[in-house]
mmCIF file of C-alpha atoms in Angstrom:
data_model
loop_
_atom_site.group_PDB
_atom_site.id
_atom_site.type_symbol
_atom_site.label_atom_id
_atom_site.label_comp_id
_atom_site.label_asym_id
_atom_site.label_seq_id
_atom_site.Cartn_x
_atom_site.Cartn_y
_atom_site.Cartn_z
ATOM 1 C CA MET A 1 -5.708 128.876 -49.005
ATOM 2 C CA HIS A 2 -3.293 127.618 -51.626
ATOM 3 C CA ASN A 3 -3.401 127.062 -55.358
ATOM 4 C CA ARG A 4 -2.444 123.591 -56.456
ATOM 5 C CA VAL A 5 -1.192 124.693 -59.839
ATOM 6 C CA GLY A 6 -1.001 121.189 -61.282
ATOM 7 C CA ARG A 7 -4.767 120.778 -60.786
ATOM 8 C CA GLY A 8 -6.302 124.057 -61.720
ATOM 9 C CA LEU A 9 -3.991 126.151 -64.023
ATOM 10 C CA VAL A 10 -4.442 126.659 -67.634
ATOM 11 C CA ILE A 11 -1.625 128.504 -69.237
ATOM 12 C CA LEU A 12 -2.110 130.227 -72.612
ATOM 13 C CA GLY A 13 -1.026 127.729 -75.172
ATOM 14 C CA ALA A 14 -2.799 125.154 -77.358
ATOM 15 C CA VAL A 15 -6.125 125.784 -75.411
ATOM 16 C CA LEU A 16 -6.303 129.476 -74.909
ATOM 17 C CA ALA A 17 -6.071 131.746 -77.894
ATOM 18 C CA LEU A 18 -5.514 135.609 -77.279
ATOM 19 C CA LEU A 19 -7.414 137.715 -79.432
ATOM 20 C CA MET A 20 -7.129 141.635 -79.402
ATOM 21 C CA ALA A 21 -10.076 143.657 -78.921
ATOM 22 C CA GLY A 22 -10.903 146.682 -81.000
ATOM 23 C CA PRO A 23 -8.465 149.444 -79.779
ATOM 24 C CA VAL A 24 -9.371 152.129 -77.418
ATOM 25 C CA SER A 25 -8.108 155.661 -78.037
ATOM 26 C CA ALA A 26 -4.370 155.927 -77.254
ATOM 27 C CA ALA A 27 -5.192 159.337 -75.526
ATOM 28 C CA SER A 28 -6.434 158.719 -72.124
ATOM 29 C CA ALA A 29 -7.690 161.119 -69.530
ATOM 30 C CA GLY A 30 -4.868 162.696 -67.582
ATOM 31 C CA ASP A 31 -2.505 161.511 -70.192
ATOM 32 C CA THR A 32 0.089 164.473 -70.097
ATOM 33 C CA ILE A 33 1.594 165.554 -66.727
ATOM 34 C CA GLN A 34 4.618 167.412 -65.167
ATOM 35 C CA THR A 35 6.842 165.009 -63.461
ATOM 36 C CA GLY A 36 9.838 166.671 -61.837
ATOM 37 C CA THR A 37 11.997 167.986 -64.711
ATOM 38 C CA SER A 38 10.019 166.337 -67.471
ATOM 39 C CA VAL A 39 6.590 166.463 -69.179
ATOM 40 C CA CYS A 40 5.233 163.211 -70.016
ATOM 41 C CA SER A 41 2.495 161.981 -72.451
ATOM 42 C CA MET A 42 1.173 158.532 -71.491
ATOM 43 C CA TYR A 43 -1.209 156.018 -73.226
ATOM 44 C CA VAL A 44 -3.048 152.944 -72.627
ATOM 45 C CA ASN A 45 -4.732 150.587 -75.113
ATOM 46 C CA SER A 46 -5.768 147.011 -75.800
ATOM 47 C CA ILE A 47 -2.164 145.991 -76.384
ATOM 48 C CA GLY A 48 -0.363 147.811 -73.502
ATOM 49 C CA PHE A 49 0.659 151.168 -72.142
ATOM 50 C CA GLY A 50 3.626 153.571 -72.056
ATOM 51 C CA ALA A 51 4.901 157.053 -71.978
ATOM 52 C CA TYR A 52 6.890 159.480 -74.063
ATOM 53 C CA CYS A 53 8.709 162.112 -71.881
ATOM 54 C CA SER A 54 10.473 165.329 -72.877
ATOM 55 C CA ASN A 55 13.848 165.991 -71.028
ATOM 56 C CA GLY A 56 14.093 162.393 -70.246
ATOM 57 C CA ALA A 57 17.885 162.448 -69.595
ATOM 58 C CA ALA A 58 17.994 164.255 -66.238
ATOM 59 C CA TYR A 59 20.773 166.523 -64.935
ATOM 60 C CA ILE A 60 22.933 164.959 -62.407
ATOM 61 C CA PRO A 61 24.152 167.222 -59.761
ATOM 62 C CA ASN A 62 27.903 167.236 -59.248
ATOM 63 C CA GLY A 63 27.791 168.126 -55.507
ATOM 64 C CA SER A 64 28.121 171.782 -56.017
ATOM 65 C CA ASN A 65 25.345 174.470 -55.704
ATOM 66 C CA LYS A 66 25.516 175.324 -59.375
ATOM 67 C CA PRO A 67 21.884 175.387 -60.677
ATOM 68 C CA PRO A 68 21.167 172.808 -63.431
ATOM 69 C CA PRO A 69 21.666 174.097 -67.110
ATOM 70 C CA THR A 70 18.770 175.604 -68.991
ATOM 71 C CA TRP A 71 17.625 173.960 -72.223
ATOM 72 C CA ARG A 72 19.372 176.775 -74.014
ATOM 73 C CA GLU A 73 22.710 176.045 -72.299
ATOM 74 C CA ARG A 74 22.403 172.432 -73.126
ATOM 75 C CA LEU A 75 21.673 173.181 -76.771
ATOM 76 C CA ALA A 76 24.817 175.083 -76.913
ATOM 77 C CA GLY A 77 23.797 177.223 -80.065
ATOM 78 C CA ARG A 78 22.179 174.418 -81.768
ATOM 79 C CA PRO A 79 18.474 174.618 -82.862
ATOM 80 C CA PHE A 80 15.985 173.079 -80.600
ATOM 81 C CA VAL A 81 13.554 170.661 -82.511
ATOM 82 C CA PRO A 82 10.316 170.468 -80.735
ATOM 83 C CA CYS A 83 8.924 167.297 -82.273
ATOM 84 C CA ARG A 84 9.827 163.752 -82.770
ATOM 85 C CA ASP A 85 8.157 160.901 -84.786
ATOM 86 C CA PHE A 86 7.558 157.533 -83.148
ATOM 87 C CA ASP A 87 6.226 154.254 -84.440
ATOM 88 C CA ILE A 88 2.387 154.053 -83.884
ATOM 89 C CA PRO A 89 1.651 152.157 -80.663
ATOM 90 C CA ASP A 90 0.493 148.535 -80.921
ATOM 91 C CA GLY A 91 -3.288 148.282 -80.943
ATOM 92 C CA ILE A 92 -4.036 151.518 -82.776
ATOM 93 C CA ARG A 93 -5.620 150.693 -86.185
ATOM 94 C CA LEU A 94 -5.324 153.299 -88.874
ATOM 95 C CA PRO A 95 -6.441 153.245 -92.589
ATOM 96 C CA LYS A 96 -3.809 152.694 -95.257
ATOM 97 C CA ALA A 97 -1.601 155.509 -95.569
ATOM 98 C CA PRO A 98 -1.577 157.629 -98.727
ATOM 99 C CA ASP A 99 0.791 156.305 -101.435
ATOM 100 C CA GLY A 100 4.405 157.061 -100.509
ATOM 101 C CA LYS A 101 3.630 157.874 -96.975
ATOM 102 C CA LYS A 102 3.611 155.940 -93.693
ATOM 103 C CA TRP A 103 1.880 156.617 -90.516
ATOM 104 C CA VAL A 104 3.789 157.938 -87.395
ATOM 105 C CA MET A 105 2.902 159.224 -83.980
ATOM 106 C CA ARG A 106 4.368 162.843 -83.751
ATOM 107 C CA ILE A 107 4.711 164.121 -80.301
ATOM 108 C CA THR A 108 5.524 167.848 -80.093
ATOM 109 C CA ILE A 109 6.639 169.806 -77.136
ATOM 110 C CA THR A 110 4.734 173.123 -76.952
ATOM 111 C CA ASP A 111 4.747 176.307 -74.765
ATOM 112 C CA TYR A 112 8.219 175.669 -73.664
ATOM 113 C CA ASN A 113 10.667 177.899 -72.386
ATOM 114 C CA LEU A 114 14.430 177.403 -73.272
ATOM 115 C CA ASP A 115 15.665 179.470 -70.395
ATOM 116 C CA THR A 116 14.594 176.902 -67.809
ATOM 117 C CA TYR A 117 15.969 173.684 -66.921
ATOM 118 C CA ASP A 118 12.671 171.750 -67.577
ATOM 119 C CA GLY A 119 10.978 173.670 -70.233
ATOM 120 C CA GLY A 120 9.062 175.643 -67.834
ATOM 121 C CA ASP A 121 5.680 175.309 -66.134
ATOM 122 C CA LYS A 122 3.494 175.790 -69.211
ATOM 123 C CA ALA A 123 5.494 173.237 -71.349
ATOM 124 C CA HIS A 124 3.196 170.169 -72.494
ATOM 125 C CA LEU A 125 3.276 167.587 -75.139
ATOM 126 C CA GLU A 126 0.767 167.221 -78.104
ATOM 127 C CA ARG A 127 0.251 163.846 -79.918
ATOM 128 C CA ALA A 128 -0.949 163.290 -83.264
ATOM 129 C CA TYR A 129 -1.250 160.427 -85.657
ATOM 130 C CA VAL A 130 -0.066 161.813 -89.283
ATOM 131 C CA PRO A 131 1.007 160.249 -92.577
ATOM 132 C CA VAL A 132 4.403 161.362 -93.485
ATOM 133 C CA GLY A 133 6.596 161.224 -96.553
ATOM 134 C CA PRO A 134 10.161 162.493 -97.130
ATOM 135 C CA VAL A 135 8.887 166.139 -97.158
ATOM 136 C CA GLU A 136 6.935 165.831 -93.774
ATOM 137 C CA GLU A 137 9.877 163.691 -92.206
ATOM 138 C CA ALA A 138 12.224 166.524 -92.913
ATOM 139 C CA GLN A 139 10.014 168.873 -91.058
ATOM 140 C CA CYS A 140 10.682 167.025 -87.846
ATOM 141 C CA PRO A 141 14.238 165.765 -87.955
ATOM 142 C CA PHE A 142 15.737 164.161 -84.848
ATOM 143 C CA PRO A 143 19.425 165.011 -84.490
ATOM 144 C CA ASN A 144 21.679 163.092 -81.928
ATOM 145 C CA TYR A 145 21.806 166.121 -79.636
ATOM 146 C CA MET A 146 18.213 165.996 -79.171
ATOM 147 C CA GLU A 147 18.146 162.500 -77.741
ATOM 148 C CA PRO A 148 18.592 163.672 -74.130
ATOM 149 C CA PHE A 149 15.297 165.671 -74.337
ATOM 150 C CA TRP A 150 13.329 162.489 -74.728
ATOM 151 C CA HIS A 151 12.725 159.172 -72.923
ATOM 152 C CA PRO A 152 10.212 156.733 -74.154
ATOM 153 C CA PHE A 153 9.162 153.452 -72.431
ATOM 154 C CA LYS A 154 6.355 150.914 -72.741
ATOM 155 C CA SER A 155 4.909 147.737 -71.522
ATOM 156 C CA ASN A 156 2.835 144.998 -73.025
ATOM 157 C CA TYR A 157 0.196 143.073 -71.038
ATOM 158 C CA PRO A 158 1.540 139.614 -70.103
ATOM 159 C CA PRO A 159 -0.507 136.654 -71.520
ATOM 160 C CA PRO A 160 -3.436 135.765 -69.406
ATOM 161 C CA ALA A 161 -3.129 132.439 -67.405
ATOM 162 C CA LEU A 162 -6.370 131.456 -66.443
ATOM 163 C CA VAL A 163 -7.075 129.422 -63.240
ATOM 164 C CA VAL A 164 -10.135 127.011 -62.937
ATOM 165 C CA MET A 165 -10.786 125.706 -59.507
ATOM 166 C CA PRO A 166 -11.505 123.230 -57.916
ATOM 167 C CA THR A 167 -10.407 121.056 -60.881
ATOM 168 C CA PHE A 168 -9.205 121.899 -64.589
ATOM 169 C CA THR A 169 -12.189 120.074 -65.860
ATOM 170 C CA PRO A 170 -15.330 121.351 -64.324
ATOM 171 C CA ARG A 171 -17.928 118.896 -63.293
ATOM 172 C CA VAL A 172 -21.779 119.348 -63.986
ATOM 173 C CA ASN A 173 -23.755 120.948 -60.985
ATOM 174 C CA VAL A 174 -20.601 121.664 -59.154
ATOM 175 C CA PRO A 175 -19.425 125.458 -59.098
ATOM 176 C CA ALA A 176 -16.426 126.307 -61.286
ATOM 177 C CA PHE A 177 -14.386 129.246 -59.936
ATOM 178 C CA PHE A 178 -12.418 131.381 -62.475
ATOM 179 C CA SER A 179 -9.463 133.698 -61.755
ATOM 180 C CA LEU A 180 -6.055 134.795 -63.253
ATOM 181 C CA THR A 181 -2.665 134.162 -61.797
ATOM 182 C CA ALA A 182 -0.983 136.949 -59.884
ATOM 183 C CA GLN A 183 1.853 137.108 -62.532
ATOM 184 C CA SER A 184 -0.631 137.563 -65.455
ATOM 185 C CA SER A 185 -2.741 140.033 -63.560
ATOM 186 C CA LYS A 186 -0.124 142.828 -63.378
ATOM 187 C CA ALA A 187 2.390 144.601 -65.650
ATOM 188 C CA GLY A 188 5.077 147.112 -65.163
ATOM 189 C CA ALA A 189 6.517 148.052 -61.917
ATOM 190 C CA ASP A 190 5.897 145.852 -58.706
ATOM 191 C CA LYS A 191 7.386 145.509 -55.418
ATOM 192 C CA ASP A 192 9.925 142.965 -56.599
ATOM 193 C CA ASP A 193 11.221 145.118 -59.449
ATOM 194 C CA PRO A 194 9.905 148.843 -58.870
ATOM 195 C CA GLY A 195 12.034 149.910 -61.796
ATOM 196 C CA ALA A 196 10.600 147.698 -64.200
ATOM 197 C CA LEU A 197 8.768 150.492 -66.121
ATOM 198 C CA SER A 198 10.196 153.668 -64.533
ATOM 199 C CA GLY A 199 11.833 156.618 -65.969
ATOM 200 C CA TYR A 200 14.362 158.487 -64.059
ATOM 201 C CA ILE A 201 13.617 162.294 -64.054
ATOM 202 C CA ASP A 202 15.743 164.061 -61.327
ATOM 203 C CA PRO A 203 17.140 162.883 -57.810
ATOM 204 C CA ASN A 204 13.719 163.167 -56.418
ATOM 205 C CA HIS A 205 11.145 161.987 -58.972
ATOM 206 C CA ASN A 206 10.756 158.992 -61.223
ATOM 207 C CA LEU A 207 7.862 158.533 -63.493
ATOM 208 C CA THR A 208 6.629 154.824 -62.852
ATOM 209 C CA MET A 209 3.712 153.129 -64.442
ATOM 210 C CA ARG A 210 1.921 149.898 -63.837
ATOM 211 C CA GLY A 211 -1.174 148.004 -64.952
ATOM 212 C CA GLN A 212 -3.326 145.354 -63.185
ATOM 213 C CA VAL A 213 -6.430 143.484 -64.079
ATOM 214 C CA ALA A 214 -9.550 145.363 -62.657
ATOM 215 C CA ALA A 215 -12.437 142.915 -63.753
ATOM 216 C CA MET A 216 -12.914 139.950 -66.016
ATOM 217 C CA THR A 217 -16.095 139.259 -67.682
ATOM 218 C CA VAL A 218 -16.729 135.624 -68.368
ATOM 219 C CA ASP A 219 -19.095 134.215 -70.952
ATOM 220 C CA PRO A 220 -19.293 130.639 -70.086
ATOM 221 C CA GLY A 221 -20.282 129.385 -73.598
ATOM 222 C CA ASP A 222 -23.204 127.273 -72.576
ATOM 223 C CA GLY A 223 -25.864 129.919 -73.707
ATOM 224 C CA THR A 224 -26.221 131.591 -70.385
ATOM 225 C CA LYS A 225 -25.601 135.281 -69.773
ATOM 226 C CA PRO A 226 -21.854 136.411 -69.113
ATOM 227 C CA PHE A 227 -20.951 137.574 -65.704
ATOM 228 C CA LYS A 228 -18.445 140.020 -64.380
ATOM 229 C CA CYS A 229 -15.947 139.518 -61.750
ATOM 230 C CA LEU A 230 -14.038 142.339 -60.042
ATOM 231 C CA MET A 231 -10.396 141.589 -59.782
ATOM 232 C CA GLY A 232 -7.393 142.659 -57.820
ATOM 233 C CA VAL A 233 -3.712 141.669 -56.993
ATOM 234 C CA THR A 234 -3.897 138.624 -54.812
ATOM 235 C CA THR A 235 -1.731 137.655 -52.038
ATOM 236 C CA GLU A 236 1.053 135.060 -52.437
ATOM 237 C CA ASP A 237 -0.503 132.664 -49.920
ATOM 238 C CA ASP A 238 -3.977 133.106 -51.748
ATOM 239 C CA PRO A 239 -3.181 133.618 -55.358
ATOM 240 C CA ASP A 240 -6.552 132.308 -56.851
ATOM 241 C CA GLY A 241 -8.984 133.254 -53.963
ATOM 242 C CA TYR A 242 -10.169 129.572 -53.710
ATOM 243 C CA ASP A 243 -10.154 128.078 -50.250
ATOM 244 C CA GLU A 244 -9.048 124.352 -50.677
ATOM 245 C CA THR A 245 -10.075 123.869 -47.029
ATOM 246 C CA GLN A 246 -13.722 124.301 -47.976
ATOM 247 C CA ASP A 247 -15.773 122.430 -50.580
ATOM 248 C CA PRO A 248 -17.013 124.161 -53.745
ATOM 249 C CA PHE A 249 -20.378 125.126 -52.283
ATOM 250 C CA HIS A 250 -18.914 127.052 -49.369
ATOM 251 C CA GLN A 251 -16.470 129.605 -51.083
ATOM 252 C CA ILE A 252 -16.342 133.363 -50.598
ATOM 253 C CA ASN A 253 -15.223 133.820 -54.116
ATOM 254 C CA THR A 254 -18.151 134.901 -56.243
ATOM 255 C CA CYS A 255 -16.428 134.411 -59.660
ATOM 256 C CA LYS A 256 -18.090 131.210 -60.324
ATOM 257 C CA HIS A 257 -20.368 129.431 -62.788
ATOM 258 C CA ILE A 258 -22.480 126.130 -62.624
ATOM 259 C CA TYR A 259 -22.639 124.147 -65.861
ATOM 260 C CA GLU A 260 -25.849 122.235 -65.947
ATOM 261 C CA ARG A 261 -24.833 120.047 -69.008
ATOM 262 C CA SER A 262 -21.595 118.460 -69.997
ATOM 263 C CA SER A 263 -19.807 119.538 -73.205
ATOM 264 C CA ALA A 264 -19.848 116.232 -74.831
ATOM 265 C CA THR A 265 -22.022 117.559 -77.718
ATOM 266 C CA GLN A 266 -19.999 120.671 -78.360
ATOM 267 C CA PRO A 267 -17.289 120.841 -81.001
ATOM 268 C CA ASP A 268 -14.353 118.852 -79.953
ATOM 269 C CA GLY A 269 -16.201 118.136 -76.848
ATOM 270 C CA MET A 270 -15.539 121.453 -75.077
ATOM 271 C CA TYR A 271 -17.456 124.726 -74.564
ATOM 272 C CA THR A 272 -15.923 127.864 -75.958
ATOM 273 C CA VAL A 273 -15.642 130.399 -72.978
ATOM 274 C CA LYS A 274 -14.886 133.993 -73.903
ATOM 275 C CA LEU A 275 -13.013 136.263 -71.562
ATOM 276 C CA THR A 276 -12.973 139.891 -71.543
ATOM 277 C CA ILE A 277 -10.083 141.108 -69.279
ATOM 278 C CA THR A 278 -10.171 144.840 -68.270
ATOM 279 C CA TRP A 279 -6.884 146.432 -67.450
ATOM 280 C CA GLU A 280 -6.399 149.772 -65.587
ATOM 281 C CA VAL A 281 -3.232 151.596 -65.793
ATOM 282 C CA PHE A 282 -1.696 153.889 -63.021
ATOM 283 C CA TYR A 283 1.191 156.231 -62.824
ATOM 284 C CA TRP A 284 3.355 157.519 -59.932
ATOM 285 C CA VAL A 285 5.740 160.512 -60.126
ATOM 286 C CA GLY A 286 7.663 160.152 -56.782
ATOM 287 C CA LYS A 287 7.283 161.031 -53.187
ATOM 288 C CA ASP A 288 4.750 163.608 -52.120
ATOM 289 C CA GLN A 289 2.902 163.383 -55.271
ATOM 290 C CA GLY A 290 -0.278 161.913 -54.059
ATOM 291 C CA GLY A 291 0.319 158.158 -54.653
ATOM 292 C CA TRP A 292 -0.893 156.219 -57.851
ATOM 293 C CA HIS A 293 -3.167 157.846 -60.479
ATOM 294 C CA SER A 294 -5.453 156.045 -62.885
ATOM 295 C CA ILE A 295 -4.892 157.126 -66.546
ATOM 296 C CA GLY A 296 -7.390 154.920 -68.090
ATOM 297 C CA LYS A 297 -8.609 151.317 -68.896
ATOM 298 C CA ALA A 298 -8.523 148.934 -71.777
ATOM 299 C CA ASN A 299 -10.100 145.636 -72.740
ATOM 300 C CA VAL A 300 -8.182 142.493 -73.931
ATOM 301 C CA THR A 301 -10.260 139.215 -75.060
ATOM 302 C CA ALA A 302 -9.378 135.804 -74.965
ATOM 303 C CA VAL A 303 -11.008 132.337 -75.889
ATOM 304 C CA GLN A 304 -10.791 129.310 -73.778
ATOM 305 C CA ARG A 305 -11.800 125.797 -74.873
ATOM 306 C CA LEU A 306 -13.081 124.169 -71.568
ATOM 307 C CA PRO A 307 -14.247 120.535 -71.097
ATOM 308 C CA VAL A 308 -17.011 119.931 -68.662
ATOM 309 C CA GLN A 309 -17.699 116.418 -67.454
ATOM 310 C CA GLU A 310 -20.974 114.725 -66.451
ATOM 311 C CA VAL A 311 -19.367 113.418 -63.211
ATOM 312 C CA GLN A 312 -20.590 114.531 -59.725
ATOM 313 C CA ALA A 313 -17.608 113.653 -57.793
ATOM 314 C CA ILE A 314 -14.973 116.350 -57.015
ATOM 315 C CA GLY A 315 -11.358 115.477 -57.525
ATOM 316 C CA GLY A 316 -8.126 115.698 -59.800
#
């Protein structure tokens, strides 16, 4: 099986317009975790995903048996500021802020113990969207010495690249198969670049995040009902799940649609195909931690203009 990209690949560009769906909540189930010596708060929405971790700069052992410094020792007499204001993550829509104020995402470390090297077992993060002016900003300053206690990182989803097989222009009464390229079906860490979205915590733990397309719902635009296709990361030798050694009527792939009429009477001679792409985001916190854990899903919508020809023959 092999995808001949020149025949079946439609990259986002002039014909595919990406439209963001209404945002899901940034707070997902299981979004606050203890990872080695850090506590991390994670989010996933229709734009992307990421994490905000306390104690982000890990203590690096110097080869001695000396225990790592506690938070109090690292502060060296300076006050601990438990909160930090971040920009609102992309994909979150809020009403207009009151005059003279702006919206921020305020992350606060709570239930911490300064006499531990990682904040203690009860430490966790609380997240809130709050409008702030000069007075509120002064309540949550961020001096330089607090920088080592935080580590934010984020990733956006790649632009979807739609594959239509067996030809870019579907034929009437011949099944058209839909998929996404492997590169546009995943984000964050992968086998080729495991550190793509990974935060160093200590010598034994990294918080690593990745997203992958779990499903794609296709509204073919010809008045028939939308259909849902379960998705997954494909192998390199079979990136689109289409077997070119078989004809379109003998395929295992079920993500298909048969157009019964050409698009000649449609605006610009093309059907408007609507895609709803469901991303699922996972995290992993190092060895012996139970593998990858899902933190939630989010939908991204896209619109594809697709010509369909009244030609029965199959070919490029």
